Amino acid sequence: MLKSIPIANAITLANLTCGLLAIPLALNTETSHYAFYLVILAAIFDFFDGMVARLLGQEGPLGQQLDSLADLVSFGVVPGLIWKSWMETKGYCPPTGFCINSYIWLLIPLASAYRLARFNVESGGSTYFTGIPTPLTGITLASFALIGSSFGTNAGFSGIDSLPILSFPKMIFNHVYLWLYLPLVASFFMISDYPMLSLKFNSSDGVNTWRWLFIGGSILLIPLLGNAAFFGIYLWFILASFIAFRGRTNNTESL
């Protein structure tokens, strides 16, 4: 039976495997950084499955549906569970009674599911995304496991000085509002109609300069921000996209 599975779909299943293996790791803050590493590995597989499908002529509806299912787990469910485990560890809910904080993480997989389903029913071919791509959002939110593991689980996050240039805002990654509202903001941008940069270079849309600026800026942010690099890249992506496509809206492509 395995011989009948196209190589591209097998790579997609490797993406899904990473997501499934990451789920139990995401439920515990002590191991959640390993879940993040699996999310990164899943993103690598997600990148190559499309490339292989195009090279080998294996593109089709089955691969598209399978890719969305894998992305939902790896970049929706896993980051959501990482967020849930850290919210609980940081004590942002009272021990008894109803607390909306305990459920804010649900927005991440729900918005991911909506975005991925929208992509499957819309026509592609655009050189830019509609809304922020699910993998970028998932990696960014999952990277907070790496940030949290670097700082420790205490409320003060005393290890924040280990970040190369972020020692001055010592409360930024510990503030309750960041943990409450970032999933909401990230979910909004995933399902929004705002055009966002893709790395499909095309002179006709006139934003290639901003694509290069985004790539160059992202490379610089990695050594500057350390474990917070993905969060910085995420914010830079939004800013660069808004400037590049200022005044435009589009709903022709999502990912």
Coordinates of C-alpha atoms in Angstrom, one line a residue:
M1 CA 0.0 0.0 0.0
L2 CA 2.8 2.4 0.8
K3 CA 4.1 2.1 -2.7
S4 CA 0.9 3.7 -4.0
I5 CA 1.4 6.8 -1.9
P6 CA 2.9 9.6 -4.0
I7 CA 6.2 11.0 -2.7
A8 CA 4.7 14.4 -2.2
N9 CA 1.8 13.0 0.0
A10 CA 4.3 10.9 2.0
I11 CA 6.2 14.2 2.8
T12 CA 2.9 15.7 3.9
L13 CA 2.3 12.7 6.1
A14 CA 5.7 13.4 7.7
N15 CA 4.4 16.9 8.4
L16 CA 1.4 15.4 10.1
T17 CA 3.5 12.9 12.0
C18 CA 5.5 15.8 13.5
G19 CA 2.3 17.4 14.6
L20 CA 1.0 14.3 16.2
L21 CA 4.2 13.6 18.0
A22 CA 4.3 17.2 19.3
I23 CA 0.8 17.1 20.9
P24 CA 1.8 15.3 24.1
L25 CA 5.0 17.4 24.4
A26 CA 2.9 20.6 24.0
L27 CA 0.8 19.7 27.0
N28 CA 3.7 20.2 29.4
T29 CA 5.7 23.4 29.7
E30 CA 8.8 21.3 30.6
T31 CA 8.7 19.6 27.2
S32 CA 6.8 22.3 25.1
H33 CA 10.1 23.5 23.5
Y34 CA 10.5 20.1 22.0
A35 CA 7.0 20.5 20.5
F36 CA 8.2 23.7 19.0
Y37 CA 11.2 22.0 17.3
L38 CA 8.7 19.5 15.8
V39 CA 6.6 22.4 14.5
I40 CA 9.8 23.7 12.8
L41 CA 10.4 20.3 11.3
A42 CA 6.8 20.1 10.2
A43 CA 7.3 23.5 8.4
I44 CA 10.2 22.1 6.5
F45 CA 8.2 19.1 5.3
D46 CA 5.3 21.5 4.5
F47 CA 7.7 23.6 2.3
F48 CA 9.0 20.6 0.4
D49 CA 5.8 18.7 -0.2
G50 CA 4.5 21.4 -2.5
M51 CA 7.8 21.7 -4.3
V52 CA 8.0 18.0 -4.8
A53 CA 4.4 17.8 -6.0
R54 CA 5.1 20.4 -8.6
L55 CA 8.3 18.9 -9.8
L56 CA 6.9 15.4 -10.1
G57 CA 3.5 16.4 -11.4
Q58 CA 1.7 15.0 -8.3
E59 CA -0.5 18.0 -7.5
G60 CA -4.1 17.2 -7.0
P61 CA -7.2 17.6 -4.7
L62 CA -6.1 14.7 -2.5
G63 CA -2.7 16.3 -1.8
Q64 CA -4.4 19.6 -1.1
Q65 CA -6.8 18.2 1.4
L66 CA -4.1 16.2 3.1
D67 CA -1.9 19.2 3.3
S68 CA -4.6 21.2 5.0
L69 CA -5.3 18.5 7.5
A70 CA -1.6 18.2 8.4
D71 CA -1.2 22.0 8.7
L72 CA -4.2 22.2 11.0
V73 CA -2.6 19.8 13.4
S74 CA 1.0 21.1 13.2
F75 CA 0.3 24.8 13.0
G76 CA -3.1 25.1 14.6
V77 CA -3.6 22.4 17.3
V78 CA 0.0 22.1 18.5
P79 CA 0.6 25.9 19.0
G80 CA -2.8 26.2 20.6
L81 CA -1.9 23.5 23.2
I82 CA 1.4 25.1 23.8
W83 CA -0.4 28.3 24.5
K84 CA -2.8 26.5 26.8
S85 CA -0.1 24.8 28.8
W86 CA 1.8 28.1 29.4
M87 CA -1.3 30.0 30.3
E88 CA -2.0 27.5 33.0
T89 CA 1.6 27.5 34.2
K90 CA 1.7 31.2 34.5
G91 CA -1.5 31.2 36.6
Y92 CA -3.6 33.5 34.6
C93 CA -6.8 31.9 35.8
P94 CA -8.1 31.4 39.4
P95 CA -8.1 27.8 40.6
T96 CA -11.9 27.6 40.7
G97 CA -14.7 29.0 38.7
F98 CA -15.0 29.9 35.0
C99 CA -12.2 31.7 33.3
I100 CA -12.1 32.8 29.7
N101 CA -8.3 32.7 29.8
S102 CA -8.5 28.9 29.9
Y103 CA -10.1 28.9 26.5
I104 CA -8.4 31.6 24.5
W105 CA -6.1 29.0 23.0
L106 CA -9.0 27.6 21.1
L107 CA -9.0 30.6 18.7
I108 CA -5.7 29.4 17.2
P109 CA -6.8 26.0 15.8
L110 CA -10.3 27.4 15.0
A111 CA -8.9 30.2 12.9
S112 CA -6.4 27.9 11.3
A113 CA -9.2 25.5 10.3
Y114 CA -11.2 28.3 8.8
R115 CA -8.3 29.7 6.9
L116 CA -7.2 26.4 5.5
A117 CA -10.7 25.5 4.5
R118 CA -11.1 28.9 2.7
F119 CA -7.9 28.2 0.8
N120 CA -9.2 24.9 -0.5
V121 CA -12.3 26.5 -2.0
E122 CA -10.7 29.6 -3.4
S123 CA -8.7 29.8 -6.6
G124 CA -5.0 30.3 -6.3
G125 CA -2.4 31.8 -8.6
S126 CA -1.9 35.1 -6.8
T127 CA 1.6 36.3 -5.9
Y128 CA 0.5 37.4 -2.4
F129 CA -1.4 35.9 0.5
T130 CA -4.8 36.9 1.9
G131 CA -4.2 37.1 5.6
I132 CA -1.2 35.8 7.4
P133 CA -0.2 32.2 6.4
T134 CA -1.1 29.5 8.9
P135 CA 2.4 28.1 9.2
L136 CA 3.9 31.5 10.0
T137 CA 1.3 32.2 12.6
G138 CA 1.7 28.7 14.1
I139 CA 5.5 28.9 14.3
T140 CA 5.3 32.3 15.9
L141 CA 2.9 31.2 18.6
A142 CA 4.7 27.9 19.2
S143 CA 8.0 29.8 19.6
F144 CA 6.7 31.2 22.9
A145 CA 7.5 27.7 24.3
L146 CA 11.1 28.3 23.4
I147 CA 10.9 31.8 25.0
G148 CA 9.3 30.5 28.1
S149 CA 11.7 27.6 28.5
S150 CA 14.6 30.1 28.3
F151 CA 13.1 32.3 31.0
G152 CA 11.8 29.6 33.3
T153 CA 8.2 29.1 34.5
N154 CA 8.3 31.7 37.3
A155 CA 6.1 34.8 36.9
G156 CA 9.1 37.1 36.7
F157 CA 10.8 35.4 33.8
S158 CA 14.1 36.3 35.4
G159 CA 16.0 34.9 32.5
I160 CA 14.8 37.5 30.1
D161 CA 18.3 39.2 30.2
S162 CA 19.5 36.3 28.1
L163 CA 17.8 37.9 25.1
P164 CA 20.4 39.8 23.1
I165 CA 18.6 43.2 22.9
L166 CA 15.4 42.7 24.8
S167 CA 16.7 43.1 28.3
F168 CA 15.0 46.5 28.8
P169 CA 11.3 45.4 28.5
K170 CA 11.5 42.8 31.2
M171 CA 7.8 42.4 31.5
I172 CA 6.9 42.2 27.8
F173 CA 6.7 38.4 27.5
N174 CA 5.2 38.0 30.9
H175 CA 2.4 40.5 30.7
V176 CA -1.1 39.1 30.9
Y177 CA -2.4 41.2 28.1
L178 CA 0.1 39.7 25.6
W179 CA -1.0 36.2 26.5
L180 CA -4.7 37.1 26.3
Y181 CA -4.8 39.1 23.2
L182 CA -2.1 37.7 20.9
P183 CA -4.1 34.6 20.0
L184 CA -7.0 36.9 19.2
V185 CA -4.9 39.3 17.1
A186 CA -3.2 36.4 15.4
S187 CA -6.5 34.6 14.6
F188 CA -7.9 37.9 13.2
F189 CA -5.0 38.4 10.8
M190 CA -5.1 34.7 9.7
I191 CA -8.7 35.0 8.5
S192 CA -8.6 38.7 7.4
D193 CA -8.7 39.9 3.8
Y194 CA -5.5 41.9 4.1
P195 CA -3.0 41.2 1.3
M196 CA 0.3 39.9 2.7
L197 CA 3.7 39.4 1.2
S198 CA 4.5 36.0 -0.3
L199 CA 7.9 35.0 -1.6
K200 CA 6.6 34.6 -5.1
F201 CA 8.6 37.3 -6.9
N202 CA 6.6 39.0 -9.7
S203 CA 7.4 42.4 -11.2
S204 CA 3.7 43.0 -12.0
D205 CA 2.6 43.6 -8.4
G206 CA 5.4 46.1 -7.8
V207 CA 6.4 44.9 -4.3
N208 CA 9.5 42.8 -5.0
T209 CA 11.6 45.4 -3.1
W210 CA 9.5 44.8 0.0
R211 CA 10.0 41.1 -0.4
W212 CA 13.7 41.5 -0.3
L213 CA 13.5 43.9 2.6
F214 CA 11.4 41.4 4.5
I215 CA 13.9 38.6 3.8
G216 CA 16.9 40.8 4.8
G217 CA 15.2 42.2 7.9
S218 CA 14.2 38.7 9.0
I219 CA 17.8 37.5 8.7
L220 CA 19.0 40.4 10.8
L221 CA 16.3 39.8 13.5
I222 CA 17.5 36.2 14.2
P223 CA 20.8 37.1 15.9
L224 CA 19.3 40.3 17.4
L225 CA 16.3 38.8 19.1
G226 CA 17.5 35.3 19.8
N227 CA 14.6 33.1 21.0
A228 CA 12.1 35.9 20.3
A229 CA 13.2 36.1 16.6
F230 CA 10.0 34.5 15.2
F231 CA 7.9 37.0 17.1
G232 CA 9.9 39.8 15.7
I233 CA 9.8 38.4 12.2
Y234 CA 6.0 38.0 12.6
L235 CA 5.6 41.7 13.5
W236 CA 8.0 42.7 10.7
F237 CA 6.0 40.7 8.2
I238 CA 2.8 42.5 9.2
L239 CA 4.5 45.9 8.9
A240 CA 6.2 45.2 5.6
S241 CA 3.0 43.8 4.1
F242 CA 0.9 46.8 5.2
I243 CA 3.4 49.2 3.7
A244 CA 3.8 47.2 0.5
F245 CA 0.1 46.8 -0.1
R246 CA -1.2 50.0 1.6
G247 CA -4.7 50.8 0.5
R248 CA -5.4 47.4 -1.0
T249 CA -7.6 44.5 0.1
N250 CA -7.9 41.1 -1.5
N251 CA -9.6 37.8 -0.9
T252 CA -8.2 35.6 -3.8
E253 CA -5.6 33.6 -2.0
S254 CA -5.0 32.1 1.4
L255 CA -2.7 29.5 2.8

